[in-house]
Short mmCIF file of C-alpha atoms in Angstrom, two decimals:
data_model
loop_
_atom_site.label_atom_id
_atom_site.label_comp_id
_atom_site.label_asym_id
_atom_site.label_seq_id
_atom_site.Cartn_x
_atom_site.Cartn_y
_atom_site.Cartn_z
CA GLU A 1 350.34 89.87 211.12
CA ALA A 2 349.73 86.58 209.70
CA ASP A 3 346.85 85.97 207.46
CA ILE A 4 345.81 82.52 207.84
CA TYR A 5 342.10 81.84 208.01
CA GLN A 6 339.62 78.75 208.84
CA THR A 7 336.00 77.99 208.46
CA PRO A 8 333.83 77.14 209.87
CA ARG A 9 335.10 78.07 213.61
CA TYR A 10 332.51 75.74 215.48
CA LEU A 11 330.87 72.58 213.82
CA VAL A 12 328.19 70.03 215.42
CA ILE A 13 327.41 67.41 213.14
CA GLY A 14 326.07 63.81 213.53
CA THR A 15 328.10 60.57 213.02
CA GLY A 16 328.50 59.47 209.45
CA LYS A 17 328.38 62.76 207.89
CA LYS A 18 330.98 64.19 205.40
CA ILE A 19 332.75 67.33 206.39
CA THR A 20 335.70 69.73 205.04
CA LEU A 21 337.58 72.22 207.13
CA GLU A 22 338.48 74.99 205.22
CA CYS A 23 342.09 76.43 205.55
CA SER A 24 343.28 79.40 203.38
CA GLN A 25 346.75 81.64 203.37
CA THR A 26 347.46 84.77 201.69
CA MET A 27 351.06 84.93 202.47
CA GLY A 28 352.12 82.61 199.59
CA HIS A 29 353.76 80.03 201.88
CA ASP A 30 354.69 76.77 200.60
CA LYS A 31 354.66 74.74 203.68
CA MET A 32 351.29 74.10 205.44
CA TYR A 33 350.07 71.79 208.44
CA TRP A 34 347.22 70.18 210.21
CA TYR A 35 347.37 69.66 213.78
CA GLN A 36 344.70 68.22 216.21
CA GLN A 37 344.76 69.38 219.83
CA ASP A 38 343.32 67.31 222.60
CA PRO A 39 341.53 68.51 225.50
CA GLY A 40 345.11 68.12 227.48
CA MET A 41 346.38 71.05 225.39
CA GLU A 42 348.96 68.83 223.42
CA LEU A 43 349.67 69.40 219.67
CA HIS A 44 349.70 66.28 217.23
CA LEU A 45 350.51 66.54 213.62
CA ILE A 46 348.23 64.88 211.32
CA HIS A 47 349.13 66.22 207.83
CA TYR A 48 351.30 68.45 206.37
CA SER A 49 352.22 69.58 202.60
CA TYR A 50 355.19 71.19 201.23
CA GLY A 51 353.69 72.82 198.08
CA VAL A 52 350.94 72.01 195.47
CA ASN A 53 350.25 68.26 194.99
CA SER A 54 352.28 67.56 197.86
CA THR A 55 350.56 66.01 200.88
CA GLU A 56 352.35 63.70 203.81
CA LYS A 57 350.54 62.51 206.92
CA GLY A 58 351.87 63.28 210.22
CA ASP A 59 353.32 61.50 213.59
CA LEU A 60 349.41 60.89 214.53
CA SER A 61 347.34 58.72 212.54
CA SER A 62 344.02 60.26 211.32
CA GLU A 63 341.30 59.04 209.25
CA SER A 64 341.15 62.51 207.54
CA THR A 65 342.52 63.33 204.08
CA VAL A 66 343.74 66.51 202.65
CA SER A 67 344.55 67.96 199.09
CA ARG A 68 346.62 70.76 198.07
CA ILE A 69 345.73 71.80 194.42
CA ARG A 70 346.28 75.59 195.32
CA THR A 71 349.19 77.05 197.43
CA GLU A 72 346.83 79.02 199.31
CA HIS A 73 344.61 76.49 200.28
CA PHE A 74 344.75 73.26 202.21
CA PRO A 75 341.36 71.63 202.86
CA LEU A 76 340.99 68.44 205.29
CA THR A 77 338.08 65.94 204.63
CA LEU A 78 336.27 63.45 206.91
CA GLU A 79 334.37 61.12 204.85
CA SER A 80 332.58 59.81 207.85
CA ALA A 81 332.56 61.66 211.04
CA ARG A 82 332.60 59.68 214.40
CA PRO A 83 332.38 60.82 217.88
CA SER A 84 336.16 60.09 218.20
CA HIS A 85 336.77 62.81 215.94
CA THR A 86 335.80 65.43 218.20
CA SER A 87 338.51 67.60 218.66
CA GLN A 88 340.04 71.02 217.98
CA TYR A 89 341.81 70.93 214.50
CA LEU A 90 344.53 73.71 214.01
CA CYS A 91 345.95 74.77 210.42
CA ALA A 92 349.12 76.63 210.33
CA SER A 93 351.72 77.80 207.45
CA SER A 94 355.02 78.38 207.92
CA GLY A 95 357.80 80.97 206.88
CA ASP A 96 360.58 81.11 204.72
CA ARG A 97 363.82 81.62 206.83
CA VAL A 98 363.15 80.69 210.21
CA ASP A 99 360.16 78.24 209.52
CA GLU A 100 357.97 80.00 212.10
CA GLN A 101 354.51 78.70 211.78
CA TYR A 102 351.47 80.68 211.52
CA PHE A 103 348.45 79.19 213.01
CA GLY A 104 344.71 80.00 212.10
CA PRO A 105 342.08 80.42 214.76
CA GLY A 106 340.97 76.70 214.91
CA THR A 107 337.63 74.69 213.88
CA ARG A 108 336.01 73.34 217.08
CA LEU A 109 334.65 70.03 215.55
CA THR A 110 331.83 67.89 217.71
CA VAL A 111 330.39 64.92 216.43
CA THR A 112 327.40 63.84 218.27
CA GLY B 1 360.75 61.66 217.80
CA GLU B 2 362.39 63.50 220.68
CA ASP B 3 360.08 65.03 223.49
CA VAL B 4 359.84 68.49 224.29
CA GLU B 5 358.71 68.72 228.05
CA GLN B 6 357.39 71.42 230.00
CA SER B 7 355.86 71.88 233.25
CA LEU B 8 351.42 71.86 233.06
CA PHE B 9 351.02 74.90 235.18
CA LEU B 10 352.19 78.17 236.41
CA SER B 11 350.49 80.65 238.71
CA VAL B 12 351.88 84.31 239.39
CA ARG B 13 350.72 87.68 240.73
CA GLU B 14 349.85 90.47 238.45
CA GLY B 15 353.29 92.55 238.28
CA ASP B 16 355.62 89.96 239.33
CA SER B 17 357.79 88.15 236.48
CA SER B 18 356.98 84.56 235.22
CA VAL B 19 359.59 82.53 233.94
CA ILE B 20 358.28 79.13 232.11
CA ASN B 21 360.64 76.35 231.38
CA CYS B 22 361.26 73.82 228.59
CA THR B 23 363.86 70.92 227.95
CA TYR B 24 364.12 69.03 224.55
CA THR B 25 366.40 66.68 223.92
CA ASP B 26 367.39 67.01 220.40
CA SER B 27 370.77 68.68 220.06
CA SER B 28 370.36 69.19 215.98
CA SER B 29 367.56 71.68 217.01
CA THR B 30 368.65 74.76 214.98
CA TYR B 31 365.52 77.08 215.93
CA LEU B 32 363.17 77.50 219.34
CA TYR B 33 360.19 79.01 219.34
CA TRP B 34 357.50 80.26 221.79
CA TYR B 35 353.70 80.09 221.06
CA LYS B 36 351.05 81.77 223.39
CA GLN B 37 347.37 80.26 223.14
CA GLU B 38 344.54 82.05 224.54
CA PRO B 39 341.23 80.47 225.08
CA GLY B 40 339.20 79.48 221.88
CA ALA B 41 342.08 80.81 219.57
CA GLY B 42 344.88 79.24 217.37
CA LEU B 43 348.64 79.78 218.60
CA GLN B 44 350.43 83.17 218.32
CA LEU B 45 354.25 83.22 217.89
CA LEU B 46 355.68 85.32 220.48
CA THR B 47 359.22 84.99 219.86
CA TYR B 48 362.20 82.37 218.53
CA ILE B 49 365.82 81.87 219.11
CA PHE B 50 368.46 80.79 216.64
CA SER B 51 370.53 77.80 218.21
CA ASN B 52 373.51 80.01 218.45
CA MET B 53 372.06 82.50 220.70
CA ASP B 54 372.35 82.68 224.20
CA MET B 55 369.52 85.28 224.88
CA LYS B 56 367.01 87.38 223.17
CA GLN B 57 364.91 90.03 224.39
CA ASP B 58 361.93 91.36 222.90
CA GLN B 59 360.32 94.07 225.00
CA ARG B 60 358.78 92.14 228.25
CA LEU B 61 359.83 88.98 226.92
CA THR B 62 363.37 87.53 227.59
CA VAL B 63 364.52 83.85 226.39
CA LEU B 64 367.28 82.42 227.64
CA LEU B 65 368.99 79.25 226.11
CA ASN B 66 371.42 77.11 227.36
CA LYS B 67 372.30 74.26 224.79
CA LYS B 68 374.66 72.52 227.20
CA ASP B 69 371.38 71.66 229.18
CA LYS B 70 369.20 71.88 226.62
CA HIS B 71 367.20 74.40 228.31
CA LEU B 72 365.08 76.91 227.30
CA SER B 73 363.09 79.48 229.42
CA LEU B 74 360.61 82.62 228.62
CA ARG B 75 360.69 85.22 231.21
CA ILE B 76 357.77 87.72 231.15
CA ALA B 77 358.26 91.07 233.21
CA ASP B 78 355.66 92.58 234.76
CA THR B 79 353.10 89.94 234.28
CA GLN B 80 349.44 91.20 233.71
CA THR B 81 346.19 89.23 233.69
CA GLY B 82 346.30 89.23 229.90
CA ASP B 83 349.23 87.13 229.85
CA SER B 84 346.95 84.43 231.14
CA ALA B 85 347.02 81.50 228.56
CA ILE B 86 348.70 78.60 227.38
CA TYR B 87 352.35 78.78 226.42
CA PHE B 88 354.07 76.03 224.00
CA CYS B 89 357.79 75.65 223.53
CA ALA B 90 358.74 74.11 220.05
CA GLU B 91 361.96 73.23 218.27
CA ARG B 92 362.61 73.02 214.75
CA ILE B 93 364.73 69.85 214.40
CA ASN B 94 367.60 70.03 211.94
CA SER B 95 366.41 67.10 209.89
CA GLY B 96 362.73 68.17 208.82
CA TYR B 97 360.52 71.04 208.90
CA ALA B 98 357.79 70.29 210.89
CA LEU B 99 357.94 71.76 214.60
CA ASN B 100 357.98 69.74 217.46
CA PHE B 101 355.77 70.89 220.43
CA GLY B 102 355.95 70.67 223.97
CA LYS B 103 352.48 70.07 225.77
CA GLY B 104 351.98 73.45 226.91
CA THR B 105 352.43 75.59 230.20
CA SER B 106 348.85 77.02 231.44
CA LEU B 107 349.70 80.64 232.95
CA LEU B 108 347.36 81.71 235.23
CA VAL B 109 347.80 85.41 236.55
CA THR B 110 346.00 86.51 239.64
CA PRO B 111 345.39 90.07 240.91
#
């Protein structure tokens, strides 16, 4: 059973607010990822990290930023939320041998 | 990057078998995965197959891999209403660690 957590599960916030989506895992995985999932179900990789102090942008350009100060923690920040940021955000970490990814439950963000 | 293709919808009757298909175009893929996503939840890893295997069976799930045609399928035997979900196919491309996901197949199981 994977142990990866995301908070909050749901967030409704006004335009211009700064928000941080939390993601933590207790499996000791080095690799972690953030995906944005649009209403059409497709997953888009927006950030990933191979370890502490390592962060890279994914395939989909995003105005969000991430940090990786501790192995277990990979928060995502939006400095100024806009309605176009409304989406489901999924965090994942990956295992060692076959790189299977374990997903958190997601954060459903709505920006009004 | 290369695209992973899946049909968007599949409807089956309870008790029948479901077959979800996936095609990928990157021949350097080393592992291929099937994930399940229930409403309001994250993705759950169902199974994976290494590229040098043809078949893998795990209880009601059977994965078939045809490397020549770059075709992957997931068969669910005795499909139940609890199997209704979105199923994602994903590949690990040898050149990197990030997975390349398909767009998902929405499976509806009717009584």
